[in-house]
Coordinates of C-alpha atoms in Angstrom, one line a residue:
Chain A
M17 CA 139.5 74.4 82.5
S18 CA 135.8 73.4 82.5
A19 CA 136.2 73.3 86.6
Q20 CA 136.0 77.0 86.4
V21 CA 133.7 77.4 84.0
A22 CA 130.2 77.6 86.1
Y23 CA 127.2 79.0 86.1
L24 CA 125.2 80.6 88.7
G25 CA 128.3 79.4 90.7
T26 CA 127.6 75.9 89.3
T27 CA 130.1 74.0 87.4
V28 CA 129.5 71.3 84.2
P29 CA 130.1 68.2 86.3
D30 CA 127.9 69.5 88.4
W31 CA 125.3 70.3 85.9
V32 CA 126.3 66.9 83.4
R33 CA 125.1 65.3 86.5
E34 CA 121.8 66.6 87.0
L35 CA 120.9 65.5 83.3
S36 CA 121.1 61.6 85.8
S37 CA 119.0 63.4 87.9
S38 CA 115.8 61.2 88.3
D39 CA 113.3 65.1 88.2
P40 CA 113.1 65.9 84.6
L41 CA 112.9 69.5 85.8
Q42 CA 116.1 68.7 87.1
R43 CA 117.2 67.1 84.5
R44 CA 115.3 70.3 82.1
L45 CA 117.7 72.6 84.4
G46 CA 120.7 70.8 83.5
A47 CA 120.2 70.7 80.3
Y48 CA 119.9 74.5 80.2
A49 CA 122.7 75.2 82.4
L50 CA 125.0 73.7 80.0
G51 CA 123.0 75.5 76.9
E52 CA 124.0 78.4 78.8
I53 CA 127.2 78.0 79.5
G54 CA 127.9 77.5 75.8
P55 CA 131.0 76.4 73.5
A56 CA 132.7 76.1 77.4
A57 CA 131.3 72.7 78.2
T58 CA 132.0 71.0 74.7
E59 CA 132.8 68.0 77.3
A60 CA 128.8 67.1 78.5
M61 CA 128.7 67.1 74.2
S62 CA 127.7 63.6 74.8
D63 CA 125.8 63.9 77.8
L64 CA 123.4 65.8 76.1
A65 CA 123.4 64.3 73.1
A66 CA 122.3 60.8 75.3
A67 CA 119.0 63.2 76.8
L68 CA 118.1 63.7 73.6
Q69 CA 116.5 60.6 74.0
D70 CA 115.2 61.4 77.5
P71 CA 111.6 59.8 78.1
V72 CA 110.4 63.2 79.0
A73 CA 109.7 65.1 76.0
F74 CA 110.5 68.5 77.0
V75 CA 114.1 67.5 78.8
R76 CA 114.5 66.1 75.4
V77 CA 114.0 69.7 73.8
W78 CA 115.7 71.8 75.8
A79 CA 118.2 69.3 75.5
A80 CA 118.4 69.6 71.9
A81 CA 118.1 73.5 72.6
A82 CA 121.7 73.1 74.6
L83 CA 123.4 70.8 72.1
A84 CA 122.9 73.9 69.6
R85 CA 124.6 76.3 72.0
V86 CA 127.5 74.2 73.2
A87 CA 128.3 72.7 68.9
P88 CA 127.0 75.0 66.8
S89 CA 127.0 72.7 63.7
G90 CA 125.6 70.0 65.1
G91 CA 122.5 69.1 62.7
E92 CA 121.1 66.9 65.3
S93 CA 119.2 69.6 67.5
V94 CA 117.0 70.4 64.8
T95 CA 116.1 67.0 63.2
V96 CA 115.1 67.1 67.6
L97 CA 113.1 69.7 67.4
I98 CA 111.5 69.1 64.3
A99 CA 110.3 66.2 64.9
E100 CA 109.0 68.1 68.9
L101 CA 106.8 70.0 66.6
G102 CA 104.8 67.0 65.6
N103 CA 104.7 66.3 69.3
E104 CA 101.2 65.5 70.9
L105 CA 101.4 67.2 73.3
A106 CA 101.1 71.9 73.0
F107 CA 103.2 73.4 74.6
V108 CA 105.8 70.7 74.3
R109 CA 104.9 71.6 70.4
S110 CA 104.6 75.4 71.0
L111 CA 107.9 74.7 73.3
A112 CA 110.1 73.4 70.1
A113 CA 108.6 76.1 67.8
W114 CA 110.7 78.7 70.2
H115 CA 114.2 77.1 70.3
L116 CA 113.1 76.7 66.3
G117 CA 113.1 80.0 66.2
R118 CA 115.3 80.9 68.6
L119 CA 118.6 79.3 66.7
G120 CA 118.1 81.7 64.0
P121 CA 118.3 82.0 60.5
A122 CA 122.0 81.9 60.1
F123 CA 121.7 77.8 62.2
P124 CA 123.2 74.7 59.7
G125 CA 120.0 73.5 59.0
I126 CA 117.7 76.0 60.0
E127 CA 115.7 75.2 56.4
Q128 CA 114.2 72.2 57.1
A129 CA 112.2 73.5 60.1
L130 CA 110.7 75.9 57.8
I131 CA 107.7 73.8 56.2
P132 CA 107.3 71.7 59.5
L133 CA 106.6 75.1 61.1
R134 CA 104.7 76.9 58.1
Q135 CA 102.1 73.6 58.8
L136 CA 101.7 74.5 62.7
A137 CA 99.9 77.6 61.6
G138 CA 96.3 75.2 61.0
D139 CA 97.5 73.5 64.7
K140 CA 94.3 73.6 67.0
D141 CA 96.1 74.9 70.1
P142 CA 96.8 78.6 69.8
S143 CA 99.5 78.6 71.5
V144 CA 101.6 76.2 69.0
R145 CA 100.0 78.3 65.7
V146 CA 101.8 81.7 67.9
E147 CA 104.8 80.9 68.5
A148 CA 105.0 78.7 65.0
A149 CA 104.4 82.2 63.2
L150 CA 106.8 83.7 65.8
A151 CA 109.4 81.9 64.8
L152 CA 108.8 81.9 61.1
G153 CA 109.5 85.6 61.6
M154 CA 112.7 84.7 63.2
L155 CA 113.9 82.3 60.8
E156 CA 112.5 84.3 57.4
G157 CA 115.2 87.1 58.4
K158 CA 111.9 89.8 59.4
G159 CA 113.2 89.8 63.5
A160 CA 110.1 90.7 64.6
P161 CA 107.0 89.1 64.3
P162 CA 104.2 89.9 62.1
P163 CA 101.4 92.6 62.9
E164 CA 98.8 90.8 64.0
L165 CA 100.9 88.6 66.7
K166 CA 102.6 93.0 68.2
S167 CA 99.7 92.1 71.1
L168 CA 100.9 89.4 72.4
C169 CA 104.5 90.3 72.7
T170 CA 104.4 93.5 74.5
Chain B
M7 CA 100.3 78.1 102.1
K8 CA 102.8 76.8 99.2
V9 CA 103.4 78.7 96.2
S10 CA 105.8 78.0 93.4
L11 CA 107.5 79.8 91.0
V12 CA 107.0 78.8 87.2
S13 CA 109.1 80.3 84.0
R14 CA 110.2 79.3 81.1
F15 CA 113.6 79.9 81.9
P16 CA 114.5 76.8 84.7
L17 CA 115.9 78.2 87.6
G18 CA 118.6 77.3 89.9
R19 CA 119.1 77.3 92.9
Q20 CA 121.2 80.4 94.7
G21 CA 121.8 80.3 97.9
D22 CA 118.2 80.4 99.7
G23 CA 116.5 81.8 96.1
V24 CA 116.7 80.5 92.7
A25 CA 117.6 83.2 89.8
A26 CA 118.2 82.0 85.2
E27 CA 120.6 84.1 83.5
F28 CA 118.4 84.3 80.1
V29 CA 118.9 86.4 76.7
L30 CA 116.1 87.7 74.8
N31 CA 115.3 88.7 71.4
P32 CA 113.8 91.6 70.4
G33 CA 110.6 91.6 70.4
E34 CA 110.5 88.6 73.4
T35 CA 108.7 89.0 76.3
T36 CA 108.8 86.4 79.5
T37 CA 106.8 85.4 81.7
F38 CA 107.0 84.2 85.6
I39 CA 103.7 83.0 87.4
L40 CA 103.7 82.8 90.7
R41 CA 100.9 80.1 92.1
Q42 CA 99.5 78.5 95.3
V43 CA 99.8 75.0 94.6
E44 CA 97.0 73.1 95.6
E45 CA 96.6 72.0 99.4
D46 CA 97.5 68.2 98.6
G47 CA 100.4 69.2 97.1
H48 CA 99.2 68.1 93.6
D49 CA 100.6 71.1 90.9
S50 CA 100.1 70.9 87.5
V51 CA 103.3 72.5 86.5
H52 CA 104.8 68.9 87.1
D53 CA 103.0 68.0 84.3
G54 CA 104.3 70.0 82.0
V55 CA 101.0 72.6 80.7
L56 CA 101.9 75.8 82.5
L57 CA 105.8 74.7 82.4
E58 CA 106.3 75.6 79.4
A59 CA 103.6 77.4 78.5
R60 CA 105.3 81.3 78.1
L61 CA 101.4 82.7 77.0
V62 CA 100.0 80.8 78.9
G63 CA 101.1 83.6 80.9
T64 CA 101.1 87.0 78.0
E65 CA 97.2 85.6 78.5
A66 CA 96.9 85.6 81.9
L67 CA 98.3 89.4 82.4
T68 CA 96.7 90.5 79.7
Q69 CA 93.1 88.8 81.0
T70 CA 94.3 90.6 83.9
L71 CA 94.6 93.9 83.0
A72 CA 91.6 93.7 81.2
F73 CA 89.8 92.1 83.9
W74 CA 90.9 95.2 86.0
R75 CA 90.3 97.8 82.9
Q76 CA 86.7 96.3 82.3
W77 CA 85.9 96.4 85.9
L78 CA 86.9 100.7 86.3
R79 CA 84.7 100.6 83.5
K80 CA 81.6 100.3 85.8
C81 CA 83.1 103.2 87.7
N82 CA 80.8 106.5 86.9
Y83 CA 83.3 109.0 88.8
S84 CA 84.3 111.8 86.5
G85 CA 85.6 114.3 88.6
R86 CA 89.4 116.0 89.7
W87 CA 92.1 113.6 90.7
R88 CA 90.7 110.7 88.7
E89 CA 93.7 108.8 88.8
M90 CA 94.0 108.6 93.3
V91 CA 90.3 108.3 93.1
H92 CA 90.5 105.7 90.6
R93 CA 92.9 103.6 92.6
S94 CA 91.5 104.0 95.6
A95 CA 88.4 102.2 94.2
L96 CA 91.2 99.4 92.7
V97 CA 92.5 98.6 96.8
L98 CA 88.5 98.8 98.1
K99 CA 87.8 95.8 95.3
L100 CA 91.5 94.2 96.5
L101 CA 90.6 94.3 100.1
T102 CA 87.6 92.3 99.1
F103 CA 86.6 88.3 99.8
A104 CA 84.4 87.3 96.0
P105 CA 83.5 84.4 97.9
T106 CA 81.4 86.3 100.4
G107 CA 81.4 89.8 100.0
A108 CA 83.2 91.0 103.1
I109 CA 85.9 93.6 103.3
V110 CA 89.0 93.3 105.4
A111 CA 90.2 96.5 106.9
A112 CA 93.5 95.8 105.6
P113 CA 95.2 93.0 104.2
T114 CA 98.0 92.9 107.0
C115 CA 98.7 93.0 110.3
G116 CA 101.2 94.2 112.9
L117 CA 102.7 97.0 110.9
P118 CA 103.4 99.5 113.9
E119 CA 101.5 102.6 114.6
E120 CA 104.7 103.8 115.8
I121 CA 108.4 102.4 114.9
G122 CA 109.2 100.5 117.7
G123 CA 105.5 101.1 119.7
V124 CA 103.1 98.5 121.0
R125 CA 99.9 99.5 119.4
N126 CA 100.1 96.6 116.3
W127 CA 97.4 94.9 116.0
D128 CA 95.3 92.4 113.1
Y129 CA 93.2 94.4 110.9
R130 CA 92.7 90.7 108.4
Y131 CA 89.4 91.2 109.6
T132 CA 86.0 92.8 108.9
W133 CA 84.6 95.3 111.3
V134 CA 81.0 96.8 110.2
R135 CA 82.1 100.1 110.4
D136 CA 84.6 99.9 107.8
A137 CA 83.2 97.5 105.6
A138 CA 79.7 99.8 105.8
F139 CA 81.9 102.8 104.9
T140 CA 83.4 101.0 102.0
N141 CA 80.0 99.5 100.5
Y142 CA 79.1 104.0 100.7
A143 CA 82.1 103.8 98.5
F144 CA 81.2 101.5 96.5
L145 CA 78.1 103.1 95.5
R146 CA 79.7 107.0 95.5
L147 CA 81.1 105.5 92.2
G148 CA 78.2 103.6 91.1
L149 CA 80.2 99.9 91.5
T150 CA 76.7 98.3 92.7
S151 CA 77.4 94.8 92.0
E152 CA 80.1 95.0 95.1
A153 CA 77.4 96.4 97.4
E154 CA 75.2 94.2 96.5
Q155 CA 77.8 91.6 97.3
F156 CA 78.7 92.8 100.8
M157 CA 75.0 93.5 101.6
A158 CA 74.3 90.1 101.5
W159 CA 77.3 89.5 103.9
L160 CA 75.3 91.8 106.4
E161 CA 72.9 90.6 105.7
Q162 CA 74.0 88.0 107.6
R163 CA 75.5 89.2 110.5
A164 CA 71.8 92.0 110.6
V165 CA 69.6 88.1 111.5
E166 CA 73.1 86.8 113.3
G167 CA 72.5 90.2 115.5
A168 CA 68.9 89.4 115.6
R169 CA 68.1 86.9 117.8
G170 CA 69.1 88.5 120.8
D171 CA 73.0 89.9 121.1
P172 CA 74.3 93.4 119.0
L173 CA 76.3 93.0 116.2
Q174 CA 80.0 92.0 116.7
T175 CA 82.0 95.1 115.8
M176 CA 83.9 93.0 113.9
Y177 CA 83.7 89.5 112.1
R178 CA 86.5 87.2 110.1
I179 CA 86.0 86.6 106.2
D180 CA 84.1 83.8 106.8
G181 CA 81.5 85.3 109.0
G182 CA 82.9 83.4 111.6
H183 CA 82.9 85.4 115.4
E184 CA 86.3 84.4 116.6
L185 CA 88.7 85.9 116.7
P186 CA 91.3 85.6 119.4
E187 CA 93.5 87.8 120.3
E188 CA 97.0 86.0 120.3
V189 CA 100.8 87.7 120.6
L190 CA 103.8 86.8 118.9
G191 CA 106.4 86.7 121.3
H192 CA 108.8 85.5 119.4
L193 CA 108.6 87.7 116.5
D194 CA 110.8 90.8 116.2
G195 CA 108.6 92.9 114.0
Y196 CA 108.8 95.1 111.9
R197 CA 111.5 97.4 112.8
G198 CA 111.4 95.9 116.5
S199 CA 108.3 96.7 117.3
R200 CA 106.3 94.8 119.9
P201 CA 104.3 92.7 120.1
V202 CA 103.7 91.0 117.6
R203 CA 99.3 90.2 118.0
V204 CA 96.9 88.7 115.8
G205 CA 93.1 88.2 116.1
N206 CA 92.2 90.6 118.0
A207 CA 90.7 91.2 120.9
A208 CA 88.5 94.5 120.0
S209 CA 85.7 91.9 118.3
E210 CA 84.7 91.6 121.8
Q211 CA 85.0 95.4 122.4
L212 CA 80.4 97.3 122.7
Q213 CA 81.4 100.0 119.9
L214 CA 77.8 101.3 119.3
D215 CA 78.8 103.4 116.7
I216 CA 78.6 101.0 113.9
Y217 CA 74.7 101.1 113.8
G218 CA 75.1 103.8 112.1
E219 CA 76.9 103.2 109.8
L220 CA 75.6 99.3 109.3
M221 CA 72.6 101.6 108.6
D222 CA 73.8 104.7 106.5
A223 CA 74.5 101.4 104.4
V224 CA 71.4 99.8 104.8
Y225 CA 69.7 103.3 103.5
L226 CA 72.2 104.1 100.6
Y227 CA 71.9 100.2 99.0
D228 CA 68.2 101.5 98.9
K229 CA 68.3 104.4 97.5
Y230 CA 71.1 103.4 95.0
G231 CA 71.3 99.7 94.9
T232 CA 68.4 97.1 95.3
P233 CA 65.0 97.6 98.1
T234 CA 65.1 96.5 100.7
A235 CA 63.5 93.3 101.6
Y236 CA 61.0 93.2 104.3
D237 CA 62.4 89.9 105.5
F238 CA 65.3 92.0 106.0
W239 CA 63.7 94.7 107.6
C240 CA 62.0 93.0 109.4
H241 CA 65.8 91.8 110.6
L242 CA 66.2 95.9 111.3
R243 CA 63.5 96.5 113.0
K244 CA 65.0 94.4 115.7
M245 CA 67.9 95.4 115.6
L246 CA 67.3 99.6 115.2
D247 CA 64.8 98.2 118.8
W248 CA 68.6 96.9 120.1
V249 CA 69.9 100.4 119.7
A250 CA 66.5 102.6 121.4
N251 CA 67.4 100.7 124.1
N252 CA 71.1 101.0 125.0
W253 CA 72.4 104.1 123.3
E254 CA 73.0 105.9 126.6
R255 CA 74.9 102.5 127.1
A256 CA 78.9 104.0 128.0
D257 CA 81.0 102.1 125.4
D258 CA 85.0 101.6 123.7
G259 CA 83.8 104.0 120.7
I260 CA 85.1 103.9 116.8
W261 CA 88.9 104.8 118.5
E262 CA 89.0 101.4 120.3
V263 CA 90.5 102.4 123.4
R264 CA 91.0 100.5 125.5
G265 CA 90.6 102.8 128.1
G266 CA 87.8 101.8 130.0
Q267 CA 84.1 102.4 128.1
Q268 CA 83.2 106.0 127.9
Q269 CA 80.4 108.2 126.6
F270 CA 81.5 109.1 123.0
V271 CA 79.8 111.3 121.2
Y272 CA 80.9 109.4 118.1
S273 CA 79.4 106.9 119.2
K274 CA 76.1 108.5 120.2
V275 CA 75.4 110.5 116.4
Q276 CA 75.7 107.1 115.1
C277 CA 73.4 106.0 117.4
W278 CA 71.2 109.2 115.4
V279 CA 72.3 107.9 112.1
A280 CA 70.5 104.5 112.3
L281 CA 67.3 105.7 114.4
D282 CA 67.5 108.3 111.6
R283 CA 67.9 106.7 108.5
A284 CA 65.5 103.7 109.5
I285 CA 62.4 106.6 109.7
R286 CA 63.8 107.9 106.5
L287 CA 64.0 104.8 104.9
A288 CA 60.6 103.7 106.4
N289 CA 59.2 106.5 105.3
K290 CA 60.4 106.3 101.7
R291 CA 59.6 102.3 101.2
S292 CA 56.1 102.7 103.7
L293 CA 57.4 100.5 105.9
P294 CA 56.2 99.2 109.3
L295 CA 57.9 100.7 112.2
D296 CA 57.6 102.5 115.2
R297 CA 58.2 105.4 114.4
T298 CA 57.0 107.7 117.3
R299 CA 59.0 106.0 119.8
L300 CA 62.8 106.1 117.2
A301 CA 61.5 109.2 116.5
A302 CA 61.4 110.3 119.8
E303 CA 64.4 108.1 120.9
R304 CA 66.3 110.0 117.9
D305 CA 65.5 113.6 119.2
R306 CA 67.0 112.7 122.7
I307 CA 70.2 111.8 121.2
Y308 CA 70.7 114.4 119.3
E309 CA 69.9 116.7 122.8
A310 CA 72.2 114.9 123.9
I311 CA 75.4 115.3 122.8
M312 CA 73.9 119.3 121.6
T313 CA 73.6 119.6 125.7
R314 CA 76.8 117.0 127.3
G315 CA 78.6 116.9 123.8
W316 CA 79.0 120.3 124.0
D317 CA 81.5 122.1 125.4
T318 CA 80.2 126.5 125.3
E319 CA 83.6 127.6 126.7
R320 CA 86.1 125.9 123.6
Q321 CA 82.7 126.2 121.2
T322 CA 83.3 122.9 120.4
F323 CA 82.1 119.1 120.4
V324 CA 84.2 117.2 123.0
Q325 CA 85.2 113.6 122.7
H326 CA 83.1 112.5 125.0
F327 CA 80.4 113.7 127.8
A328 CA 83.2 114.2 130.6
T329 CA 86.3 115.2 128.9
D330 CA 87.1 119.0 127.3
A331 CA 89.5 117.0 124.7
V332 CA 88.5 117.1 121.9
D333 CA 88.0 114.4 119.2
A334 CA 88.6 114.4 115.0
S335 CA 85.4 112.2 114.7
N336 CA 83.0 114.7 114.9
L337 CA 84.1 116.2 112.0
I338 CA 82.1 113.5 110.5
M339 CA 79.1 115.2 111.8
P340 CA 77.6 117.3 108.9
L341 CA 78.9 114.5 106.1
V342 CA 76.0 111.9 107.9
F343 CA 74.1 115.0 108.1
F344 CA 74.0 115.3 111.6
L345 CA 74.2 119.2 112.0
S346 CA 74.7 121.8 108.7
P347 CA 78.4 122.4 109.0
T348 CA 77.7 125.9 108.7
D349 CA 76.4 125.1 112.0
P350 CA 77.8 127.8 114.9
R351 CA 78.7 124.9 116.6
M352 CA 80.7 122.6 113.8
R353 CA 82.7 126.3 112.3
G354 CA 83.7 126.1 116.0
T355 CA 84.8 122.8 115.8
L356 CA 86.1 122.4 112.8
D357 CA 88.7 125.6 113.7
R358 CA 88.7 123.9 117.3
T359 CA 89.9 120.4 116.3
M360 CA 92.5 122.4 113.5
A361 CA 94.3 124.7 116.1
E362 CA 94.4 121.0 118.5
L363 CA 94.5 118.4 116.1
V364 CA 95.9 119.3 113.1
S365 CA 99.8 119.3 112.8
D366 CA 101.0 120.9 109.4
S367 CA 97.6 120.0 107.4
L368 CA 97.2 116.3 108.6
V369 CA 95.0 115.3 111.5
H370 CA 95.7 113.1 115.4
R371 CA 92.8 111.2 115.7
Y372 CA 92.9 112.2 119.1
E373 CA 95.0 114.2 121.5
I374 CA 97.0 111.7 123.2
G375 CA 97.0 111.9 127.3
R376 CA 93.6 114.0 127.0
G377 CA 90.5 112.5 127.0
A378 CA 89.7 108.7 126.7
G379 CA 93.1 107.4 126.5
D380 CA 93.7 104.1 124.8
G381 CA 95.2 102.3 127.4
L382 CA 98.7 102.0 126.6
T383 CA 102.0 103.5 126.1
G384 CA 104.3 105.8 123.3
S385 CA 102.4 108.3 120.6
E386 CA 100.8 108.3 116.7
G387 CA 101.1 109.5 113.8
T388 CA 97.6 111.2 112.0
F389 CA 95.5 109.9 111.6
N390 CA 94.6 109.6 107.4
M391 CA 90.7 108.9 107.2
C392 CA 90.6 112.0 109.9
T393 CA 92.5 114.6 107.4
F394 CA 90.1 113.4 104.6
W395 CA 87.5 114.5 107.1
L396 CA 89.0 117.4 108.0
V397 CA 88.1 118.2 103.7
E398 CA 85.2 117.1 103.6
A399 CA 84.0 119.0 106.6
L400 CA 85.8 123.1 105.4
A401 CA 84.9 121.7 102.0
R402 CA 81.1 121.4 102.8
A403 CA 81.7 124.7 104.9
G404 CA 82.6 126.3 102.1
R405 CA 86.1 126.3 102.9
A406 CA 87.1 124.7 99.7
E407 CA 90.1 126.0 98.6
E408 CA 91.3 125.8 102.3
A409 CA 89.9 122.2 101.8
R410 CA 92.2 121.6 98.3
F411 CA 95.5 122.9 99.7
I412 CA 94.9 120.1 102.6
F413 CA 93.7 117.3 100.3
E414 CA 96.3 118.0 97.2
K415 CA 98.8 118.3 100.3
M416 CA 97.6 115.4 101.4
L417 CA 97.8 113.3 97.6
T418 CA 101.9 113.6 98.5
Y419 CA 102.2 111.3 101.2
A420 CA 100.8 108.3 99.1
N421 CA 103.3 106.0 98.2
H422 CA 104.2 105.5 94.4
L423 CA 101.4 103.2 93.5
G424 CA 98.9 106.0 95.5
L425 CA 98.4 103.9 98.2
Y426 CA 98.2 104.7 101.6
A427 CA 98.7 103.3 105.1
E428 CA 96.1 103.9 107.9
E429 CA 98.8 105.9 109.4
T430 CA 101.8 110.1 108.3
G431 CA 104.0 110.0 110.5
P432 CA 105.9 113.4 111.1
R433 CA 108.4 112.2 108.3
G434 CA 105.9 111.8 106.1
E435 CA 106.3 107.9 106.4
A436 CA 103.4 105.2 105.8
L437 CA 102.9 103.7 109.7
G438 CA 99.8 100.6 110.7
N439 CA 98.2 98.7 108.5
F440 CA 98.6 98.8 104.5
P441 CA 97.0 99.4 102.6
Q442 CA 94.0 100.3 104.6
A443 CA 90.2 100.7 103.5
F444 CA 90.1 103.7 105.8
T445 CA 92.0 105.4 104.0
H446 CA 90.9 105.7 101.1
I447 CA 87.3 105.3 101.7
G448 CA 88.1 108.8 102.8
L449 CA 90.1 109.6 100.3
I450 CA 86.5 109.3 98.0
S451 CA 84.7 111.0 99.6
A452 CA 86.9 114.1 100.3
A453 CA 87.2 113.6 96.5
F454 CA 84.1 113.8 95.6
N455 CA 82.5 115.7 97.7
L456 CA 85.5 118.6 96.9
D457 CA 85.1 118.3 93.1
R458 CA 81.8 119.0 93.6
R459 CA 81.9 122.1 95.9
L460 CA 85.1 123.1 92.9
G461 CA 82.2 123.1 90.6
V462 CA 83.6 122.6 86.8
G463 CA 86.6 122.5 85.1
P464 CA 89.8 122.4 87.3

């Protein structure tokens, strides 16, 4: 069955193989592609779970986001994304915040992310602050960014 | 040149390209950044800095828009057709090479002047003529900092010219002199238009008109920008001395014909401009100059044009001293104040040009097969710059409504972005290199002068 499922013409097993690539960009792509395939990629769950331990932070973040789409009931993704909100690299923090917002207010365990996201309001990086505010807007059910951030979204 | 495409959503290979499928929530945006990778292959994308930084793209876009809006605010044009004038100013700015101030004629090479034809040239160089006209357009719009940068570049070329050799007709954007023309035989060219050429052999031609265009640029910059420095003036004087000694030579002309040198009227007019502006500038700034000699040569040029460049029977100025063929470049005469726009000779030339070179309000630069040939087979489209010159000449001659009709019709030949190539074909298609500075310079100047003559209020 899984051979029928593909993203950009590439099947699940081939995307799983990308998770073992030596190139972090390829691993990132593999995780993203499996997330796009979604629940139909259940056979990739264990590989995505393993990718949560990837040595490269942005790969871990994309793997967590993909796992959340492949297996929406799992809480592991939220845990990893919250942990990455404290990453030393600003772009990783902003990426994790962005993904948390995209999980939506109905995602199991997402309420744990609200306080860490609020704490990012004082982050030294403006991109992180904006992403955190946008994510909070999504998770608190407003569904739209705060007015003061509107210009960044148009 | 290596480029990388940066996307927040990871891109996968798809055929010969890359693709990503993604979902944006309401209110969300995403950015794709196409960027040059440094020559050593290092790309900060691999450091992840740009890779995930969605807001970098948003910020870059915001900054880019802010930069161009801010830049355009310096433009002081407030007349009719403002959007098109602004668009033309943006084109000229984008044709400027910021590190040196040089201005290219067009950013492309090999786009044909006739589909399937042989007139396929490389315009990625700085023509003294085109750049001087561009400078005029910048000054006309109040964009003096661009003019200042270009004048610095021009001064370097004038210094080189003052060492004995005349200016080259064109240079590389870094000021280099070598532009060897080469045919790329392994390429088919745009829709089969061969040969594809890079480099430009016209750089080795003698084109006397460039001294007039250069001196007009210097004169205008002195008037609207910064007074001419003494050291620069000394270089210019040597160059003017050369013009006074050489204006009687045959040359290859503004159209860079490859069919042999002639006594082109346009070249003579511009030699007159060179000496005229020098005298005006010297008088205005009380600069030292052999006024007597230069004024005498200037007047000799005038008489030569009026006697040998005028066809009494056909009541028109001609392309060169040995032909009765007309040439649209003579439309520039009233624009450079060579003679009054209402002088009977100019009226006659206007009428003759419209009768022989205008096709449905668009202007051919000359008649192929008559006058000085360009040495090539085939045909070409109408020359957009000449159409705008016609508009301006008509407006200055008091035929403003006629000029307005042609101008506004010409506006419809721009593409959806308001851009023009060098020429317009019989079906309204863009021909030649694109977008071309010359055309947009003509648009700005024609709009400015036509608007003024139409008076206040559209």
